[in-house]
XYZ file of C-alpha atoms in Angstrom:
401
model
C -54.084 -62.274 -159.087
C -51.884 -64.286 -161.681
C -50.995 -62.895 -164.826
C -52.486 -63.951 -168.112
C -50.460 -66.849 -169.852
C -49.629 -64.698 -173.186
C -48.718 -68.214 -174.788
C -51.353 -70.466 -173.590
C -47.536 -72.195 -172.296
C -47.385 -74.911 -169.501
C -46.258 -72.487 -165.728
C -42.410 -72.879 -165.161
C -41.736 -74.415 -161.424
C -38.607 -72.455 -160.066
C -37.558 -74.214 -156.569
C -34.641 -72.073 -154.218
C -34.334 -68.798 -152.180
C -35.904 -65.608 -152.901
C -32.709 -64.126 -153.991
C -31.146 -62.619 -156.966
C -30.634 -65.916 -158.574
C -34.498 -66.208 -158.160
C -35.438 -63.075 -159.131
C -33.362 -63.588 -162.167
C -34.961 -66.333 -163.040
C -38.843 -65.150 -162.727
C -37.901 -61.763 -164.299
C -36.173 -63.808 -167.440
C -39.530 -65.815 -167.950
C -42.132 -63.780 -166.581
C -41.542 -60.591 -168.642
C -41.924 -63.165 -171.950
C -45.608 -63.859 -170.461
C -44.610 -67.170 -169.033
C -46.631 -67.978 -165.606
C -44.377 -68.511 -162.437
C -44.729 -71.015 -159.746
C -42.329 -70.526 -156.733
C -41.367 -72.878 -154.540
C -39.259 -71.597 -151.486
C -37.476 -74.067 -150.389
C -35.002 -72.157 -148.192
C -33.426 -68.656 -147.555
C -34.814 -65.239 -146.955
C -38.604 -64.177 -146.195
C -40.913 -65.643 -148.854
C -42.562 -62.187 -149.304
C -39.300 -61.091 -151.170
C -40.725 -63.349 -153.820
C -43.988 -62.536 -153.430
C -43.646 -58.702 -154.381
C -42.345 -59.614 -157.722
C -44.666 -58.451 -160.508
C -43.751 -61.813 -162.557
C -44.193 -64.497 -159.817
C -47.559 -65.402 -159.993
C -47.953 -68.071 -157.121
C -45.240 -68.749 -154.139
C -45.425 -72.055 -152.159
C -43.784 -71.829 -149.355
C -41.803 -75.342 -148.478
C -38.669 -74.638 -145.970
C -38.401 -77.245 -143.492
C -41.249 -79.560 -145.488
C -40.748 -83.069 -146.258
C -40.370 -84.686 -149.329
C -43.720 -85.592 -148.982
C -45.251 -82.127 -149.226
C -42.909 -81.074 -152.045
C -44.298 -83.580 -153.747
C -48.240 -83.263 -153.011
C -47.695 -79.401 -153.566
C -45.524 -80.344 -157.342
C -48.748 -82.778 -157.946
C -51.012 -80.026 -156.877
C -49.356 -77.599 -159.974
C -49.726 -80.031 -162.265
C -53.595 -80.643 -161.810
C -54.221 -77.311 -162.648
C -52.209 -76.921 -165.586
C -53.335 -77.950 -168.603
C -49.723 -79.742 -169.660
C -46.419 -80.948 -167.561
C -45.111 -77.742 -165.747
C -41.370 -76.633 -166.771
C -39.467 -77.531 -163.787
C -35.700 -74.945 -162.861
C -33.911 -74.866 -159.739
C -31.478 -72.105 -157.941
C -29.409 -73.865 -156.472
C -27.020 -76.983 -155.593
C -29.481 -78.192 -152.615
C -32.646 -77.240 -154.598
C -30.919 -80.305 -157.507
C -30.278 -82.408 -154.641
C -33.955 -81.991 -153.619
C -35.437 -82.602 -156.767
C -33.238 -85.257 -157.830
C -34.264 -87.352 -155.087
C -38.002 -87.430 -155.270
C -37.547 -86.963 -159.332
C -39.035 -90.805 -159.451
C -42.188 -89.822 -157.780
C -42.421 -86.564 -159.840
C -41.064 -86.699 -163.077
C -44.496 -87.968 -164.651
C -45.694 -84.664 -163.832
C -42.978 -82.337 -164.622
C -40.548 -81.738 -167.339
C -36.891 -80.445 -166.453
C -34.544 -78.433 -168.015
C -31.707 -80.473 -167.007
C -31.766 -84.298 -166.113
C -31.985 -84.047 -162.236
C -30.011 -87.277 -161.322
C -27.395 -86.775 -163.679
C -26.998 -82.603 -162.225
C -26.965 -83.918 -158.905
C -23.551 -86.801 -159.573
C -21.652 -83.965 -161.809
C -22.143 -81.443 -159.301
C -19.287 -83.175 -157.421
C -15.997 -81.201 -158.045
C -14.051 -84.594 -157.896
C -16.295 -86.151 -160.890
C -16.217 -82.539 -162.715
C -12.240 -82.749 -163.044
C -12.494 -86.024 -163.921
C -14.882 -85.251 -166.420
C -12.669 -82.414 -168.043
C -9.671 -84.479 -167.942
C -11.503 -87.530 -169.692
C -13.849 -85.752 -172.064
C -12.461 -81.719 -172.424
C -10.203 -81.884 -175.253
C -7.406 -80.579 -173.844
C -9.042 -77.737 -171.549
C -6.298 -76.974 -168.746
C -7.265 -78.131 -165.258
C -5.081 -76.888 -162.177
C -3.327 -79.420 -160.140
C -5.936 -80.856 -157.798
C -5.827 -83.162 -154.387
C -9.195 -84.478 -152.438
C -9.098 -84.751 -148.590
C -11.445 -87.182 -147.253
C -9.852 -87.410 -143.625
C -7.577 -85.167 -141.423
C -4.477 -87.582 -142.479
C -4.907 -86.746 -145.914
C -3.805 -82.781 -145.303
C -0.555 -84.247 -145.232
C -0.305 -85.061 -149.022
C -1.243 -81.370 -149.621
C 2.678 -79.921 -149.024
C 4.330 -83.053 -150.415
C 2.173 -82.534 -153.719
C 1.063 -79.242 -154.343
C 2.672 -75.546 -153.816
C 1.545 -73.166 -151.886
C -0.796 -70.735 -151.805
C -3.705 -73.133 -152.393
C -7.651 -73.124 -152.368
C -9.690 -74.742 -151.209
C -13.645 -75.652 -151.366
C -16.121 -78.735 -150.829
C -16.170 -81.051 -153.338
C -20.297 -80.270 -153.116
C -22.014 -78.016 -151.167
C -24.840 -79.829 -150.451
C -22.439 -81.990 -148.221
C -19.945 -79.612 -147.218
C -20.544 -80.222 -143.454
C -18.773 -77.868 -141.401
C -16.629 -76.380 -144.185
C -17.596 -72.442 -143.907
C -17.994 -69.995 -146.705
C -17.660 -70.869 -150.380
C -13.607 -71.381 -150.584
C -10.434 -69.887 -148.779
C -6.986 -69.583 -149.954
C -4.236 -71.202 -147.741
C -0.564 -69.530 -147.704
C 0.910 -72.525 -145.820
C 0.565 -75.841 -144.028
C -0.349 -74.188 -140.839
C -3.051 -71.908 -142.087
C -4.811 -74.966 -144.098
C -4.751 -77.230 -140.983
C -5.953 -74.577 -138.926
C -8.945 -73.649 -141.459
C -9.386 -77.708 -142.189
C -9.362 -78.944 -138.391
C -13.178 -78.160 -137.894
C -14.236 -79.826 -140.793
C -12.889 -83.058 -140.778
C -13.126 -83.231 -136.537
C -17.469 -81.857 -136.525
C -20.376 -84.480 -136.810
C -20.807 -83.773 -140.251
C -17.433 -84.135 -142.162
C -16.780 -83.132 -145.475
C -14.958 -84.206 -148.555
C -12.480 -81.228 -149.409
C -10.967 -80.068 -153.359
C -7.702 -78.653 -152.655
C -5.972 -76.883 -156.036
C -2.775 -74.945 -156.859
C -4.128 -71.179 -156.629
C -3.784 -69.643 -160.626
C -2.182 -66.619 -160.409
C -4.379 -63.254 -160.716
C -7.036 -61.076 -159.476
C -10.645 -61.296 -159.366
C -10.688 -59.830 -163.161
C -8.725 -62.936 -164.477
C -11.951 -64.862 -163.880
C -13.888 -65.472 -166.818
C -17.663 -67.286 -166.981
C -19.791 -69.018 -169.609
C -23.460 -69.025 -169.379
C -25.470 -71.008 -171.705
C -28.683 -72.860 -172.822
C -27.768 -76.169 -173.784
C -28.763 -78.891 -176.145
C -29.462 -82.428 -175.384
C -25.859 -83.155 -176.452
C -24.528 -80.633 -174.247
C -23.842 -78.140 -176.529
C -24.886 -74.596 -175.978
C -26.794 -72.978 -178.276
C -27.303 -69.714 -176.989
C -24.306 -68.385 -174.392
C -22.975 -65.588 -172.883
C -19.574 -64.852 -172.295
C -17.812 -62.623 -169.330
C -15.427 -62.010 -166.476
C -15.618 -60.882 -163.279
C -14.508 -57.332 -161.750
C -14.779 -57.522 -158.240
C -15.769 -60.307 -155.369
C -16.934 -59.668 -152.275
C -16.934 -61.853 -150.065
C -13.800 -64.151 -151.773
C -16.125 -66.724 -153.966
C -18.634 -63.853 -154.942
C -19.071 -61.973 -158.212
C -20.411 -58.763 -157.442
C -19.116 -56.254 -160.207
C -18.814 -58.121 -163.811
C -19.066 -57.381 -166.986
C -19.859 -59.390 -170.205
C -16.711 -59.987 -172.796
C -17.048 -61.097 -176.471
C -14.254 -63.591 -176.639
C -14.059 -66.303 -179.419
C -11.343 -68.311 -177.309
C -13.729 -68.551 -174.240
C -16.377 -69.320 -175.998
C -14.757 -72.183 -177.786
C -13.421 -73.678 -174.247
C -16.773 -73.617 -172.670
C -18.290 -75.336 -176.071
C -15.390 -78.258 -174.860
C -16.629 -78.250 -170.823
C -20.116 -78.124 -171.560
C -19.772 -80.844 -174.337
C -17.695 -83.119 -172.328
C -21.336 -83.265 -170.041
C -23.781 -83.872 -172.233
C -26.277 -82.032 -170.518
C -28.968 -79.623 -171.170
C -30.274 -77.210 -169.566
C -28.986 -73.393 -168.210
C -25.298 -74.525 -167.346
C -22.503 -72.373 -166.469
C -18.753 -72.541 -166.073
C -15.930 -70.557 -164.905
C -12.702 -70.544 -165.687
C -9.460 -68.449 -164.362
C -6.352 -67.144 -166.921
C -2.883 -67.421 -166.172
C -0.973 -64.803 -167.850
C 2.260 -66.668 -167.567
C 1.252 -69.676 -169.503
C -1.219 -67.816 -171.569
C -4.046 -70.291 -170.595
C -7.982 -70.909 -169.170
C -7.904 -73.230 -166.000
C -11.357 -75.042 -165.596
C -12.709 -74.196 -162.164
C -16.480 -75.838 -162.162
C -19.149 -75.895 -163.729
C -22.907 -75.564 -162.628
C -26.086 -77.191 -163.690
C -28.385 -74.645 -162.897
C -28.839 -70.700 -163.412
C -25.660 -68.820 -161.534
C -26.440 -65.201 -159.164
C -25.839 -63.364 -162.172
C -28.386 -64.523 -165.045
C -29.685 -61.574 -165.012
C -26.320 -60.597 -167.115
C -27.749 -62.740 -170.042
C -31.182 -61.333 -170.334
C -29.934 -57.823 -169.976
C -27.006 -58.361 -172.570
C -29.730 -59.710 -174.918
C -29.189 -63.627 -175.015
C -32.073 -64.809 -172.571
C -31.028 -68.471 -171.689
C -33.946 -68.981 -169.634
C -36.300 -68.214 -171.670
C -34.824 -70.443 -174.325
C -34.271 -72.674 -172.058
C -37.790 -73.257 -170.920
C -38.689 -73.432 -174.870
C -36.383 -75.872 -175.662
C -38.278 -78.058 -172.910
C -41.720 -77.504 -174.626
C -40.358 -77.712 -178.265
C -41.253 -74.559 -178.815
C -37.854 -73.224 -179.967
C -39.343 -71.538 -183.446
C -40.222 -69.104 -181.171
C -36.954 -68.191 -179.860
C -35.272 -64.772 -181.767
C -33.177 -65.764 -184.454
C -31.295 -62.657 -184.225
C -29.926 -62.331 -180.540
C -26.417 -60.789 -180.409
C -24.635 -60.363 -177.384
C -24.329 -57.114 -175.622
C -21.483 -55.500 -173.469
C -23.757 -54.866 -169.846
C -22.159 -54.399 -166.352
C -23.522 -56.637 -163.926
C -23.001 -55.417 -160.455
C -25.016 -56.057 -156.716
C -24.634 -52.793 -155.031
C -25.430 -53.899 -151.285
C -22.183 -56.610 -151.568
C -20.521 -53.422 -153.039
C -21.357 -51.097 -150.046
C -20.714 -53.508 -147.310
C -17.148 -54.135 -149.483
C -16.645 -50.479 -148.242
C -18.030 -50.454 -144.607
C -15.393 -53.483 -144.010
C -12.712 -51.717 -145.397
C -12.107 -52.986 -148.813
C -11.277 -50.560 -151.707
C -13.294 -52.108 -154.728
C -12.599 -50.738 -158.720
C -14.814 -48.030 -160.120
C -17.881 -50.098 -161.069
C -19.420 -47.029 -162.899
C -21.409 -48.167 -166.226
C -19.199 -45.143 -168.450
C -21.899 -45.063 -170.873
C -22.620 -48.664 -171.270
C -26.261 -50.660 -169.925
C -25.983 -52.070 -166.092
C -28.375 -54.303 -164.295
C -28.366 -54.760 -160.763
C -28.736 -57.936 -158.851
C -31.650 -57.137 -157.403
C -33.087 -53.824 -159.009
C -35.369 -53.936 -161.698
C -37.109 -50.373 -162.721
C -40.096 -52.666 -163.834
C -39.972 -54.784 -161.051
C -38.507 -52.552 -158.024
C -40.547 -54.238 -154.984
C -38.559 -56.848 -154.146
C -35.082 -55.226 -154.274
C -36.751 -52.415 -151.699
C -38.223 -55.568 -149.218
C -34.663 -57.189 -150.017
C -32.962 -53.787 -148.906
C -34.898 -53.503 -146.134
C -34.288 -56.815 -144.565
C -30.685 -56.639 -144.955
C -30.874 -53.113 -143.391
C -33.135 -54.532 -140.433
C -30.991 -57.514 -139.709
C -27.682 -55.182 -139.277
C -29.355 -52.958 -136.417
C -30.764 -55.726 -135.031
C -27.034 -57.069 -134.708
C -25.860 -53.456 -133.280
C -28.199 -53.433 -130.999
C -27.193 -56.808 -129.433
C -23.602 -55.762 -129.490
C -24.195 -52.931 -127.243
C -26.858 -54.575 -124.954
C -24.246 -57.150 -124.700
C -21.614 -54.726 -123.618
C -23.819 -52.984 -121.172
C -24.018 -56.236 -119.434
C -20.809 -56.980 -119.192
């Protein structure tokens, strides 16, 4: 049964994985009384979603064509009584809607213009971007690999260690994982060799490596005007990442010098919508590298809400033009963000990770939610499941042998 609208507001469409990302997301809107339409396009089991208190209908669409996201987007519209808001969760999920956005976007309203998301999530176009239009925000030395051939520029123009990542991930063919750091020629050709030689090759950023740990990385995450500049933001830095590429201990951080760099990155896009952007300091030159930016709600939104600075929610009022309704008075918080299962398996594999205890300030987990606990325990479970499952093979495998 769905929830009463509070606001008599249009639903808010949020296509992706049930995740924490998701879960963010519905949490963020749903606990301000805004009704929650979820379309899974991909990921884990659709009853993860389900079980949350603040999604009011799921729509299952993994594997569907265009065609049916469509008809099932038309289908939300008919019964609302004005154009749904319409958020995503991730890079494939803009790719998605940017593509049938001519056949929908007389029925929807988006937070962020879909086409233009889906060109600036390129990493290539981003730098370019920051260079052009970033007044002066430092970018670290960058190469693009389109072929095998061109891993031979990397040693003649960069130093080593460097990292690496797809220029998109939507098209990062057989690139695997996130991003890897290579210590030499040999270990980058090795790592490179199945991309560039599979069916589906990919296009591949390759960077000088800024010196520092996991806590030199510092994020921005913001509502944004039509102009690009963000009017409500949160600032922060990561702890801990496990697996390389993944935040799971941060922290928020009230820094005026951050905060004025990621005013510059998101400017120099012109984009609305819930943006975010990371950036890594180097010590030694006393200076924020640009990394990338995103145009849609990162793993960790559920830092904002909690720290007291829901972008979502003004977001998704900003869309309506509804914004006299937004708290004039939000301040940002300090809140520990952490994801306790990426944690734990950081353990079980060996890793040592910092103390991630709260010490008295507020935490919010990735998936946890004391008002909302059901689909953090299905989460748990599944994750649980799918490790005995893989024990079991191993020794049944074994046995054979």
């Amino acid at each position: 049964m769905a929830r009463k609208n509070l606001h008599d507001f249009p639903p808010a469409i949020i296509l992706g994985r049930p995740n924490a990302n998701l879960l963010g997301q519905v949490r963020a809107l749903g606990r301000q009384g805004i009704e929650v339409y979820c379309l899974l396009t991909r990921g884990e089991p659709p009853f993860i979603a389900r079980l949350s208190r603040y999604v009011d209908h799921t729509i299952i669409v993994q594997h569907a064509a265009d065609d049916e996201i469509v008809a099932a987007i038309k289908e939300i519209r008919e019964v609302s009584f004005s154009p749904p808001v319409v958020f995503w969760g991730g890079d494939y999920d803009i790719a998605l809607v940017a593509r049938i956005w001519p056949r929908i976007s007389k029925w929807v309203t988006a937070v962020t213009p879909p086409r233009e998301a889906a060109r600036f999530n390129d990493k290539e176009c981003q730098i370019q971007r920051v260079l052009a239009e970033g007044q002066g925000v430092a970018t670290p030395k960058t190469l693009v690999l389109y072929s095998e051939k061109d891993v031979d520029n990397v040693a003649t123009q960069l130093e080593f260690p460097v990292i690496c990542r797809p220029v998109e991930l939507a098209r990062k063919g057989q690139f695997d994982g996130k991003m890897f750091i290579a210590g030499d020629d040999q270990s980058l050709r090795a790592k490179l060799a199945p991309v560039f030689t599979g069916r589906a090759s990919g296009e591949i950023l390759v960077q000088e490596y800024i010196k520092g740990g996991s806590d030199q990385l510092f994020f921005a995450l913001a509502s944004c005007g039509d102009d690009g500049c963000p009017v409500a933001m949160v600032t922060g830095r990561k702890l801990y990442e496990y697996p390389d590429g993944l935040m799971c201990v941060g922290e928020t951080v009230d820094n005026s010098r951050l905060y004025s760099l990621a005013e510059k990155v998101f400017s120099a896009f012109a984009l609305s919508g819930v943006l975010g952007v990371e950036f890594k300091y180097d010590s030694c030159r006393d200076d924020y590298y640009f990394i990338e930016v995103n145009f849609r709600p990162e793993n960790i939104l559920s830092i904002a809400e909690r720290s007291g600075v829901n972008i979502m929610y003004h977001a998704y009022l900003k869309a309506i033009g509804r914004l006299e309704m937004y708290p004039a008075d939000c301040v940002q918080n300090t809140v520990v963000w952490r994801d306790i299962s990426l944690v734990v398996l950081s353990r079980l594999s060996g890793r040592n990770p910092p103390d991630y205890r709260t010490k008295g300030r507020e935490s919010v987990d990735a998936y946890w939610s004391f008002s909302d606990p059901l689909p953090a325990i299905a989460w748990y479970i599944v994750k649980v499941w799918r490790v005995l499952k893989g024990l079991i093979r191993g020794r049944n495998s074994v046995r054979v042998a």
